CSV table of C-alpha atoms in Angstrom, one decimal:
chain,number,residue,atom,x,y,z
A,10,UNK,CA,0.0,0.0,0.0
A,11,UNK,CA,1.3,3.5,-1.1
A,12,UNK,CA,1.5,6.0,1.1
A,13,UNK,CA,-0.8,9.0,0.2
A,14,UNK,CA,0.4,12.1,-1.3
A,15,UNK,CA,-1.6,15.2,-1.3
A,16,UNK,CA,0.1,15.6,-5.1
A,17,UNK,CA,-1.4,12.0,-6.1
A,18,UNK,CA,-4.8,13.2,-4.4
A,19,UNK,CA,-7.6,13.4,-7.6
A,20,UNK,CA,-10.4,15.7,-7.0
A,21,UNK,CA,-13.4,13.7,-7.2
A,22,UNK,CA,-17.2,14.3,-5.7
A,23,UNK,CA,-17.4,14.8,-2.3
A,24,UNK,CA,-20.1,12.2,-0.4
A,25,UNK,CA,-21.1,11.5,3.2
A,26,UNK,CA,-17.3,10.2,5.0
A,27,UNK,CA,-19.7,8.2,7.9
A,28,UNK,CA,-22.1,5.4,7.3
A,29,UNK,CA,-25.0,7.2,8.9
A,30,UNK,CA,-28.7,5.7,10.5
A,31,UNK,CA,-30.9,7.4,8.5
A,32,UNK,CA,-28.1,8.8,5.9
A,33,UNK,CA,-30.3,10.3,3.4
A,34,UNK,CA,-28.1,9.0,0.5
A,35,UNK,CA,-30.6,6.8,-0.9
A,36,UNK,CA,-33.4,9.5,-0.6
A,37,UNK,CA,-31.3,11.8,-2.7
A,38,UNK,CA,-32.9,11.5,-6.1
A,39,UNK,CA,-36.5,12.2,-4.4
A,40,UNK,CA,-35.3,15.1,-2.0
A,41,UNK,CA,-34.0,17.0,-5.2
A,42,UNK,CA,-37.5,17.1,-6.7
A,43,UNK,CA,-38.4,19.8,-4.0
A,44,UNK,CA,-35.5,21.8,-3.1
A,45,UNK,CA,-36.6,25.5,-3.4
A,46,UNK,CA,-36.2,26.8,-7.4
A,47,UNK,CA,-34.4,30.4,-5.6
A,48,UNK,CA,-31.6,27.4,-5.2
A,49,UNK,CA,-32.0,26.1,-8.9
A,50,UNK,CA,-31.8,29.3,-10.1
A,51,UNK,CA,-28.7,30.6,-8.3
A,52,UNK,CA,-30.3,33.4,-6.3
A,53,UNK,CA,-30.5,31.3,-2.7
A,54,UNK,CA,-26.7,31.0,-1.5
A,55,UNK,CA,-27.0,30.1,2.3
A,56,UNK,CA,-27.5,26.9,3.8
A,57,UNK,CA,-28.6,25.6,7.0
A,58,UNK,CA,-28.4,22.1,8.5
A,59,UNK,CA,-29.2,21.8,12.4
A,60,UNK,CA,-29.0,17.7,11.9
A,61,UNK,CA,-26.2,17.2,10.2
A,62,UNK,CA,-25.6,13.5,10.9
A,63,UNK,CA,-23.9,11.8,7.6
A,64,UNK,CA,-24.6,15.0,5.8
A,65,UNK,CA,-25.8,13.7,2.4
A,66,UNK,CA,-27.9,16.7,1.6
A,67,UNK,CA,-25.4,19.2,2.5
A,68,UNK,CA,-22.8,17.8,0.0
A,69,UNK,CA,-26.1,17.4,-2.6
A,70,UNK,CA,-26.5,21.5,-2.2
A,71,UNK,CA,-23.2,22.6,-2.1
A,72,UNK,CA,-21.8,20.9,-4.8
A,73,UNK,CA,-25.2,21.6,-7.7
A,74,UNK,CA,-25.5,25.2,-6.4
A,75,UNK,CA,-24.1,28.1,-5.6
A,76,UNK,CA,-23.7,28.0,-2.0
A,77,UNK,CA,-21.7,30.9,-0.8
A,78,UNK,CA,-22.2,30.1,2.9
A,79,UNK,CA,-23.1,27.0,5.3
A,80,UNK,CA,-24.2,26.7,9.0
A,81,UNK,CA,-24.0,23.2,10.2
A,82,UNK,CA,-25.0,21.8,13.4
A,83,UNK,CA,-25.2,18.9,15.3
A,84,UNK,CA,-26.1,18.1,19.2
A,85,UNK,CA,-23.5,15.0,19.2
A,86,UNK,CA,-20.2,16.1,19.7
A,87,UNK,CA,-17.9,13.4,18.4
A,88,UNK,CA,-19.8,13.9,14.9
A,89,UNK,CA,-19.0,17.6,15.3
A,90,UNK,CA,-15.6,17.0,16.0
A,91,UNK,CA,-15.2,14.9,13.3
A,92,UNK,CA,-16.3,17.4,11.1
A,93,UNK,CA,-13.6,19.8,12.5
A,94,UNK,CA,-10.9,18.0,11.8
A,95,UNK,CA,-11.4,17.0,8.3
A,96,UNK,CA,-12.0,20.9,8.1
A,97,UNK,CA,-9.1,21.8,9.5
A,98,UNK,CA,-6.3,18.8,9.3
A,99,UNK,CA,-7.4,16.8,6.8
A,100,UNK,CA,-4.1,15.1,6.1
A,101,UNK,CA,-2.8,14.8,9.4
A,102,UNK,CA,-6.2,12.7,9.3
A,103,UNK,CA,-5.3,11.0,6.8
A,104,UNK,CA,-2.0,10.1,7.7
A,105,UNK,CA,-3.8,8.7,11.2
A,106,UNK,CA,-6.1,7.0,9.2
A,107,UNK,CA,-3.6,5.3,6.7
A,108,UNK,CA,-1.8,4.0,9.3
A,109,UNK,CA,-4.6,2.5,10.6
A,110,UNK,CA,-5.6,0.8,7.5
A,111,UNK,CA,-2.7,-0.5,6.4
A,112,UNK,CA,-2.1,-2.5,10.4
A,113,UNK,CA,-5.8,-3.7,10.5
A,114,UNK,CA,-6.2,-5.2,7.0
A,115,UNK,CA,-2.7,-7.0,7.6
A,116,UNK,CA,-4.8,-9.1,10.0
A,117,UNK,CA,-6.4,-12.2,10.2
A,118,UNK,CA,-9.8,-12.8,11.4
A,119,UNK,CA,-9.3,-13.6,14.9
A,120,UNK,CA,-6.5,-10.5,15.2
A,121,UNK,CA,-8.7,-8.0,13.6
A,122,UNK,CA,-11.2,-8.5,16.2
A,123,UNK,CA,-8.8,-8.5,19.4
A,124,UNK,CA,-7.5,-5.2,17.4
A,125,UNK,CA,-11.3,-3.5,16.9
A,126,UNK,CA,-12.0,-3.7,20.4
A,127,UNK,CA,-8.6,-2.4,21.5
A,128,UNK,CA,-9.6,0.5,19.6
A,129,UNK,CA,-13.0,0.6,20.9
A,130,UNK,CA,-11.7,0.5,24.0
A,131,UNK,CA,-9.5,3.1,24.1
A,132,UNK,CA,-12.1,5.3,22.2
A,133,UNK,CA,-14.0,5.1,25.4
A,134,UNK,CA,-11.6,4.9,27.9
A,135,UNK,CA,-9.8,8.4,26.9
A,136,UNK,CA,-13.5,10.4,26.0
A,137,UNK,CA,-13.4,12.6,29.8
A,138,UNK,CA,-9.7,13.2,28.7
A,139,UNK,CA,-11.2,15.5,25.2
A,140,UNK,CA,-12.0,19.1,25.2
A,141,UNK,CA,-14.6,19.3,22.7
A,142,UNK,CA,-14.6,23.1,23.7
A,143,UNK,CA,-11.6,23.7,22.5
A,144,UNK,CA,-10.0,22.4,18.8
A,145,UNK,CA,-6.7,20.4,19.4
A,146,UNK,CA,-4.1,17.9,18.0
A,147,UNK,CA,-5.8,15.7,20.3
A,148,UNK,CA,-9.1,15.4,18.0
A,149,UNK,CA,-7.1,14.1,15.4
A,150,UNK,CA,-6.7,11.1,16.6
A,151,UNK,CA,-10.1,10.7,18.0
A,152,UNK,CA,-11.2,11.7,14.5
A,153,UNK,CA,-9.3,8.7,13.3
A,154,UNK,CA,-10.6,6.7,15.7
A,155,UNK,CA,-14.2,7.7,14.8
A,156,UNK,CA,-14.1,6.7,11.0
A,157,UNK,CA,-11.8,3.5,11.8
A,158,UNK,CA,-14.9,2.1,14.1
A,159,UNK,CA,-17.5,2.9,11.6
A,160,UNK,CA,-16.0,1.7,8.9
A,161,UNK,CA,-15.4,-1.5,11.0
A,162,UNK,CA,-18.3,-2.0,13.2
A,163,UNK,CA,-21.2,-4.2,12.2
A,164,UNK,CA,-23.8,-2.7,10.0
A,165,UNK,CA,-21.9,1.1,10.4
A,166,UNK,CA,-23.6,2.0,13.3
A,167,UNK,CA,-22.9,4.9,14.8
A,168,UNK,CA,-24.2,4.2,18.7
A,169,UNK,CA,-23.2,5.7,21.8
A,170,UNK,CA,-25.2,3.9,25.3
A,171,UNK,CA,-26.2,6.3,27.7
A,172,UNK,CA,-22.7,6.6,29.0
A,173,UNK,CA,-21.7,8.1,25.8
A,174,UNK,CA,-19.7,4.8,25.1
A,175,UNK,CA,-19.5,3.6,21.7
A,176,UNK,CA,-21.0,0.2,22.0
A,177,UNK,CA,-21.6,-1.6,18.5
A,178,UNK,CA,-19.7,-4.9,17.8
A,179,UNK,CA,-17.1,-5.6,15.5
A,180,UNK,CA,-18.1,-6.4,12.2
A,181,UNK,CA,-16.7,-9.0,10.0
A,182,UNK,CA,-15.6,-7.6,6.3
A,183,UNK,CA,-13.2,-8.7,4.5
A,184,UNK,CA,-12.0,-5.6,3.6
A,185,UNK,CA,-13.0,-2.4,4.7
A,186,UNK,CA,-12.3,0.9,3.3
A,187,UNK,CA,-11.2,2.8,6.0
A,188,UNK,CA,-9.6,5.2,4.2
A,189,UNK,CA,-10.9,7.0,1.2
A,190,UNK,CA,-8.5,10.0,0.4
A,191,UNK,CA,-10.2,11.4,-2.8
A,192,UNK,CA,-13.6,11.8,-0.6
A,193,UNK,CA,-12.2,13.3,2.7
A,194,UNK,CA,-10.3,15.7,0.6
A,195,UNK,CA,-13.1,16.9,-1.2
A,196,UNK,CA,-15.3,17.2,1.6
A,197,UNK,CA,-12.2,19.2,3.2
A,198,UNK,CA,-12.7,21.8,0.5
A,199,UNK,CA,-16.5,21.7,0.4
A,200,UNK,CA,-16.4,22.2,4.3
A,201,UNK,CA,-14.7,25.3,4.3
A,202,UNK,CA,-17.9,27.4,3.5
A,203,UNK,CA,-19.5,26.4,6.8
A,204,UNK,CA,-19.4,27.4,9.8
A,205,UNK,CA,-19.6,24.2,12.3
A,206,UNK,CA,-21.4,23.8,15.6
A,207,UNK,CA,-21.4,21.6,18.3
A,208,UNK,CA,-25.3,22.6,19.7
A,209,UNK,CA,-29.0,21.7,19.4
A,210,UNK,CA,-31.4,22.9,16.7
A,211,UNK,CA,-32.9,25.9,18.2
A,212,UNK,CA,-29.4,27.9,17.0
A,213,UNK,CA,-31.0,28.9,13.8
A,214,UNK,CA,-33.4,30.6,14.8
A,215,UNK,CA,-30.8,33.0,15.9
A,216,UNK,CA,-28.1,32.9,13.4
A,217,UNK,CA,-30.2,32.8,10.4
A,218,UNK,CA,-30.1,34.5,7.5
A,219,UNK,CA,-32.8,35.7,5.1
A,220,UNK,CA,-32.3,34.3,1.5
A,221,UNK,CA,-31.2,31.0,3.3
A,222,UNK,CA,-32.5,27.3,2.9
A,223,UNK,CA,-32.9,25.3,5.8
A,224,UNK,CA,-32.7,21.6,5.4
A,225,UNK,CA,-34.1,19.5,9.0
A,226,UNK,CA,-33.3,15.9,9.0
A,227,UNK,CA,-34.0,15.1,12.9
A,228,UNK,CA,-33.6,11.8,14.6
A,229,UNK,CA,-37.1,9.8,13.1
A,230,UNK,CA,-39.9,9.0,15.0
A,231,UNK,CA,-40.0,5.9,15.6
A,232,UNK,CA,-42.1,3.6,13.1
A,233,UNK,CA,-43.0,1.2,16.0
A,234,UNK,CA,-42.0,0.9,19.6
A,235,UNK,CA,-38.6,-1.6,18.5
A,236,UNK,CA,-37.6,0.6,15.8
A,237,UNK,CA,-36.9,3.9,16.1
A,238,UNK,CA,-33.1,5.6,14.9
A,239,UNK,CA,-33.8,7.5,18.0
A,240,UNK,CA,-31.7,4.5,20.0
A,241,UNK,CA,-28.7,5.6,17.8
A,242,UNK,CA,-28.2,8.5,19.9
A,243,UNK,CA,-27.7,8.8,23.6
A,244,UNK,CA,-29.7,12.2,22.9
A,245,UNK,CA,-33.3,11.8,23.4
A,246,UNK,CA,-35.5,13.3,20.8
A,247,UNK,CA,-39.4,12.7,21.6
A,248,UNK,CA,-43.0,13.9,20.8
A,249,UNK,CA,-42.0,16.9,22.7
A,250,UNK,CA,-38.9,17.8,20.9
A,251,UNK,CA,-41.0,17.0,17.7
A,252,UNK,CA,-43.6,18.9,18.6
A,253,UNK,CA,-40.5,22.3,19.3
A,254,UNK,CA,-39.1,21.4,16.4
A,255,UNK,CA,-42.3,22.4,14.5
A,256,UNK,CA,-42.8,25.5,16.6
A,257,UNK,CA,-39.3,26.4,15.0
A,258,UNK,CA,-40.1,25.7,11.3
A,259,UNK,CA,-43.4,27.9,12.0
A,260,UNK,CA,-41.4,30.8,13.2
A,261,UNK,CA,-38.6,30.6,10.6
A,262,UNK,CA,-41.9,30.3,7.5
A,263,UNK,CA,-42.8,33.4,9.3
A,264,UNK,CA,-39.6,35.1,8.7
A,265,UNK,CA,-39.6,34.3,4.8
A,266,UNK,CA,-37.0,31.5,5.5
A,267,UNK,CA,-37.4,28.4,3.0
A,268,UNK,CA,-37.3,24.9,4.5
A,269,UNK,CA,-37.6,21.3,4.3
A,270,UNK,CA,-38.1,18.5,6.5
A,271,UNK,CA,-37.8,14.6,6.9
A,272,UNK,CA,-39.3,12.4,9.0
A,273,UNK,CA,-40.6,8.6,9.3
A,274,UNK,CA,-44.1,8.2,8.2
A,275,UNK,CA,-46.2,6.9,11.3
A,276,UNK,CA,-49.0,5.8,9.2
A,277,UNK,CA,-46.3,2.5,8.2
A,278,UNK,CA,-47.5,1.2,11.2
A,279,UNK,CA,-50.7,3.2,12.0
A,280,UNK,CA,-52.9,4.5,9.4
A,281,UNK,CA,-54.5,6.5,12.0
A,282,UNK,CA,-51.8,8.1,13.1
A,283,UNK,CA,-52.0,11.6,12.3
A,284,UNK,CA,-48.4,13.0,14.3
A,285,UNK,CA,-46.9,14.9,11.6
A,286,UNK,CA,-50.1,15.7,9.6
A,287,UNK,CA,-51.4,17.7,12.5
A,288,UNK,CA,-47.7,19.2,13.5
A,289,UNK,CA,-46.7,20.5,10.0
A,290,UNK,CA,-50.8,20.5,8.9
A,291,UNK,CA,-50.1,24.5,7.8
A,292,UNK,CA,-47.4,23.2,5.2
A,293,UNK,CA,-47.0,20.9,2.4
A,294,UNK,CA,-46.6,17.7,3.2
A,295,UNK,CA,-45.5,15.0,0.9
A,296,UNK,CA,-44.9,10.9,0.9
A,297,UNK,CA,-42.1,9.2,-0.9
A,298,UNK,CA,-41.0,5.2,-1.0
A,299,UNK,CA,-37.9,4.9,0.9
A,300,UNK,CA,-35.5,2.1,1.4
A,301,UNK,CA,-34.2,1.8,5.0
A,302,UNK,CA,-30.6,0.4,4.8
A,303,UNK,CA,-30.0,0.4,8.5
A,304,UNK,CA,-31.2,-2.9,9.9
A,305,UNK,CA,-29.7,-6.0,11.0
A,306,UNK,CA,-32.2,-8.4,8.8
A,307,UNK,CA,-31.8,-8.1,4.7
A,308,UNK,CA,-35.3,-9.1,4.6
A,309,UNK,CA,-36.5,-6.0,6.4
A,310,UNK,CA,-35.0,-3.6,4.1
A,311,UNK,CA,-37.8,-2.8,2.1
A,312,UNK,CA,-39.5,0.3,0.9
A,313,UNK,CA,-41.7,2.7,4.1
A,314,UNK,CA,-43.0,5.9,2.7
A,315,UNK,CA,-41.1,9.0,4.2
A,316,UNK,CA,-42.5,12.5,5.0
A,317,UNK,CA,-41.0,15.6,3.1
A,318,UNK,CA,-42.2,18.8,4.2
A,319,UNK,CA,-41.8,22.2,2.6
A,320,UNK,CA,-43.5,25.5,3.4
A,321,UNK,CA,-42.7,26.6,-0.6
């Protein structure tokens, strides 16, 4: 294995660097049908994300349109640091990262998985030791660390237990791209029209901008009492925050600000249930098939319908 060189480094589309619960990479093609057309037609040039998880729809936005500026948030604060670094020390990353690579996939079975939870391990061990007040050579590593136990883990979970210990088994590939240079540059460059933010959603509704577009991809509701991505996070996200969350995207539409919003569709499960419809009832709401990639059994996979709503 070579040894990357920012000189050997093609420039190629920048995607999501995290396999992500929820990810909205597969929704892509069905989000794009109702972006606002003031983005389309170049005159919309601020973003907002306050969910940035995987960030699918932030690399969508900023790489068809003319994006001049980007506020991205997010309440968990490894993902945010994450985020930092590749913003800021991308090949110092990726020097971590190669390392990293080239011991693991050196391995054989039965090493690779004493060597995961070593990792894990010390991922958890060392997290009161990090300042995530404060950027330092010390997130580097746990950066590193971050993308080496997704790319690892079974299914690419991204779970912390209430401890705020990662907590997701090894899984068993056969060989796992831990590094991707050509992405993590790109979304370096991308990334450096954003501001980034370690808080909760309500931010915004401070910082915004008028002529901005405001993307909200919050932790689903869950589908059935078993199923929810809410158990992803050690951050709880109920009814009630649901319910403030759509006190926000009131007061934002009555500010001018454009906006769009996804969410499970209750009705899966209960046609009766009319959450969302009676939440966002002022604003477009809109089904689409989606296929849920996150679950341990293949045969559960299959297309749920997924709320979009817009208040344009």
């Amino acid at each position: 294995m070579k040894e990357p060189n920012s000189k050997d480094i093609a420039h190629k589309p920048a995607k999501p660097f995290l396999k992500w619960a929820g990810g909205k990479s597969q929704l892509l093609d069905k989000l794009q049908q109702f972006y606002p057309s003031e983005l389309k037609n170049g005159t919309m040039t601020n973003y907002y994300e306050p969910f940035i998880g995987g960030g699918a729809v932030f690399f969508d936005v900023a790489q068809r349109y003319k994006i001049k500026s980007a506020f991205l948030t997010d309440i968990n604060p490894e993902l945010i640091l994450t985020y930092l670094v590749i913003q800021n020390d991308v090949f110092k990353l990726i020097d971590n990262l190669y390392s990293m690579e080239a011991n693991y996939l050196k391995l054989d079975e039965k090493s690779r998985l004493e060597h995961y939870y070593r990792v894990r391990n010390s991922f958890n061990q060392n997290m009161p030791t990090i300042n995530f007040a404060k950027y330092n050579d010390n997130w580097i590593l746990r950066a590193a660390q971050i993308i080496f136990l997704n790319k690892t883990c079974f299914n690419g979970l991204f779970r912390f237990n209430q401890k705020g210990e990662f907590n997701v088994p090894v899984g068993r590939y056969v060989n796992p791209k831990i590094l991707d240079c050509q992405n993590l540059v790109s979304v370096s460059e991308i990334l450096q029209i954003a501001e980034i933010k370690n808080s909760n959603f309500e931010i915004i509704e401070k910082e915004i901008k008028n002529n901005s577009f405001v993307y909200f991809d919050p932790p689903y509701r869950p589908i059935s009492k078993t199923s929810g991505f809410t158990s992803y996070s050690r951050f709880k996200f109920d009814d009630d925050e649901q319910r403030q969350l759509a006190g926000l995207f009131h007061r934002l539409n009555e500010k001018g600000i454009k906006q769009m919003l996804s969410n499970s569709d209750p009705k899966n499960s209960d046609p009766a249930d009319n959450f969302f419809d009676e939440i966002y009832r002022d604003f477009n709401i809109i089904r689409v098939p989606a296929r849920r990639m996150i679950n341990s059994n293949a045969g559960k996979r299959s297309a749920l319908n997924e709320i979009i709503v817009t208040n344009y």
